[in-house]
Amino acid sequence: MATRKYTVTLPEELAEAVRAEVGTGGFSRYVTQAIERQRERDRLREAVAWWESEYGEVTESEMIDAEAERREIERQHAELARSRHEGPDDTAPPGRRAA
């Protein structure tokens, strides 16, 4: 990806707070990532607006169901990650360890 310099005006307090967190070298990367996240949010809002124009508004019940599903997927991933980090059952005799 080509890089081109642009001038952006930020409130001084905000720029200094970011610089204090990430250091001078990380400032551009931080701003770039912030802009990328905002663009993703904007595209998601556009997608939701289109979806709702085609199929109607998402109901509170659908949001609750989706959140429950998200939490369950997150729980499954955490469980899988834990099992990968723990490795085989070290309490079993050699040659008889759980896979």
Coordinates of N, CA and C in Angstrom, one line a residue, residues 3-68:
T3 N 2.1 5.0 0.6 CA 1.9 5.9 1.7 C 2.1 7.3 1.2
R4 N 1.2 8.2 1.5 CA 1.3 9.6 1.1 C 1.1 10.4 2.3
K5 N 1.7 11.6 2.4 CA 1.6 12.4 3.6 C 0.4 13.4 3.4
Y6 N -0.4 13.5 4.5 CA -1.5 14.4 4.5 C -1.4 15.2 5.8
T7 N -2.0 16.4 5.7 CA -2.0 17.2 6.9 C -3.4 17.1 7.6
V8 N -3.4 16.8 8.9 CA -4.6 16.6 9.6 C -4.5 17.5 10.8
T9 N -5.6 18.2 11.1 CA -5.6 19.1 12.3 C -6.4 18.4 13.4
L10 N -5.7 18.3 14.6 CA -6.3 17.7 15.8 C -6.2 18.7 16.9
P11 N -7.1 18.6 17.9 CA -6.9 19.4 19.1 C -5.6 19.0 19.7
E12 N -4.8 20.0 20.2 CA -3.5 19.7 20.7 C -3.5 18.8 21.9
E13 N -4.5 18.9 22.8 CA -4.6 18.0 24.0 C -4.8 16.6 23.6
L14 N -5.6 16.3 22.5 CA -5.8 15.0 22.1 C -4.6 14.4 21.5
A15 N -3.9 15.2 20.6 CA -2.7 14.7 20.0 C -1.6 14.4 21.0
E16 N -1.5 15.2 22.0 CA -0.5 15.0 23.1 C -0.8 13.8 23.9
A17 N -2.1 13.6 24.2 CA -2.5 12.4 25.0 C -2.2 11.1 24.2
V18 N -2.5 11.1 22.9 CA -2.1 9.9 22.1 C -0.6 9.7 22.1
R19 N 0.1 10.8 21.8 CA 1.6 10.7 21.7 C 2.2 10.2 23.1
A20 N 1.6 10.6 24.2 CA 2.1 10.1 25.5 C 1.8 8.6 25.7
E21 N 0.7 8.1 25.1 CA 0.4 6.7 25.2 C 1.3 5.8 24.3
V22 N 1.4 6.3 23.0 CA 2.1 5.4 22.0 C 3.5 5.8 21.6
G23 N 3.9 7.0 22.1 CA 5.2 7.5 21.7 C 5.1 8.1 20.3
T24 N 6.2 8.9 20.0 CA 6.2 9.6 18.7 C 6.1 8.7 17.5
G25 N 6.8 7.6 17.6 CA 6.8 6.7 16.4 C 5.5 5.9 16.2
G26 N 4.7 5.8 17.2 CA 3.4 5.1 17.0 C 2.2 6.0 16.7
F27 N 2.5 7.3 16.6 CA 1.4 8.2 16.5 C 0.6 8.0 15.1
S28 N 1.4 7.9 14.0 CA 0.7 7.7 12.7 C 0.0 6.4 12.7
R29 N 0.6 5.3 13.2 CA -0.1 4.0 13.2 C -1.4 4.1 14.0
Y30 N -1.3 4.8 15.2 CA -2.5 4.9 16.0 C -3.6 5.6 15.2
V31 N -3.3 6.7 14.6 CA -4.3 7.5 13.9 C -4.8 6.7 12.7
T32 N -4.0 6.0 12.0 CA -4.4 5.2 10.9 C -5.4 4.1 11.3
Q33 N -5.0 3.4 12.4 CA -5.9 2.4 12.9 C -7.3 2.9 13.4
A34 N -7.2 4.1 14.0 CA -8.5 4.7 14.4 C -9.4 5.1 13.2
I35 N -8.8 5.6 12.2 CA -9.5 5.9 11.0 C -10.1 4.6 10.3
E36 N -9.3 3.5 10.3 CA -9.7 2.3 9.7 C -10.9 1.7 10.5
R37 N -10.9 1.8 11.8 CA -12.0 1.3 12.7 C -13.2 2.1 12.4
Q38 N -13.1 3.5 12.3 CA -14.2 4.3 12.0 C -14.8 3.9 10.6
R39 N -14.0 3.7 9.6 CA -14.5 3.3 8.3 C -15.3 2.0 8.4
E40 N -14.8 1.0 9.2 CA -15.5 -0.2 9.3 C -16.8 0.0 10.0
R41 N -16.9 0.9 11.0 CA -18.2 1.2 11.6 C -19.1 1.8 10.6
D42 N -18.6 2.8 9.8 CA -19.5 3.4 8.8 C -20.0 2.4 7.8
R43 N -19.2 1.5 7.4 CA -19.7 0.5 6.4 C -20.7 -0.5 7.1
L44 N -20.5 -0.8 8.4 CA -21.4 -1.6 9.1 C -22.8 -0.9 9.2
R45 N -22.7 0.4 9.6 CA -24.0 1.2 9.7 C -24.7 1.2 8.3
E46 N -24.0 1.3 7.2 CA -24.6 1.3 5.9 C -25.2 -0.1 5.6
A47 N -24.5 -1.1 6.0 CA -25.1 -2.5 5.8 C -26.3 -2.7 6.6
V48 N -26.3 -2.3 7.9 CA -27.5 -2.4 8.8 C -28.7 -1.6 8.2
A49 N -28.4 -0.4 7.7 CA -29.4 0.5 7.2 C -30.1 -0.2 6.0
W50 N -29.2 -0.8 5.1 CA -29.7 -1.5 3.9 C -30.6 -2.7 4.4
W51 N -30.0 -3.5 5.3 CA -30.7 -4.7 5.8 C -32.1 -4.3 6.3
E52 N -32.1 -3.3 7.2 CA -33.4 -2.9 7.8 C -34.3 -2.3 6.7
S53 N -33.8 -1.7 5.7 CA -34.7 -1.2 4.6 C -35.3 -2.3 3.9
E54 N -34.6 -3.4 3.8 CA -35.1 -4.6 3.0 C -36.0 -5.5 3.9
Y55 N -35.6 -5.7 5.2 CA -36.3 -6.7 6.0 C -36.9 -6.2 7.3
G56 N -36.9 -4.9 7.5 CA -37.4 -4.3 8.7 C -36.4 -4.2 9.8
E57 N -36.8 -3.4 10.8 CA -35.8 -3.1 11.9 C -35.6 -4.4 12.7
V58 N -34.4 -4.5 13.2 CA -34.0 -5.6 14.1 C -34.7 -5.4 15.4
T59 N -35.4 -6.4 15.9 CA -36.2 -6.3 17.1 C -35.3 -6.4 18.3
E60 N -35.8 -6.0 19.5 CA -35.0 -6.2 20.7 C -34.8 -7.7 21.0
S61 N -35.8 -8.5 20.7 CA -35.7 -9.9 20.9 C -34.6 -10.5 20.1
E62 N -34.5 -10.1 18.8 CA -33.5 -10.6 17.9 C -32.1 -10.1 18.4
M63 N -32.0 -8.9 19.0 CA -30.7 -8.4 19.5 C -30.3 -9.3 20.7
I64 N -31.3 -9.6 21.6 CA -31.0 -10.4 22.8 C -30.5 -11.8 22.3
D65 N -31.2 -12.4 21.4 CA -30.8 -13.7 20.9 C -29.4 -13.7 20.3
A66 N -29.1 -12.7 19.5 CA -27.8 -12.5 18.8 C -26.7 -12.4 19.9
E67 N -27.0 -11.6 20.9 CA -26.0 -11.4 22.0 C -25.7 -12.7 22.7
A68 N -26.8 -13.5 23.0 CA -26.6 -14.8 23.7 C -25.8 -15.7 22.8

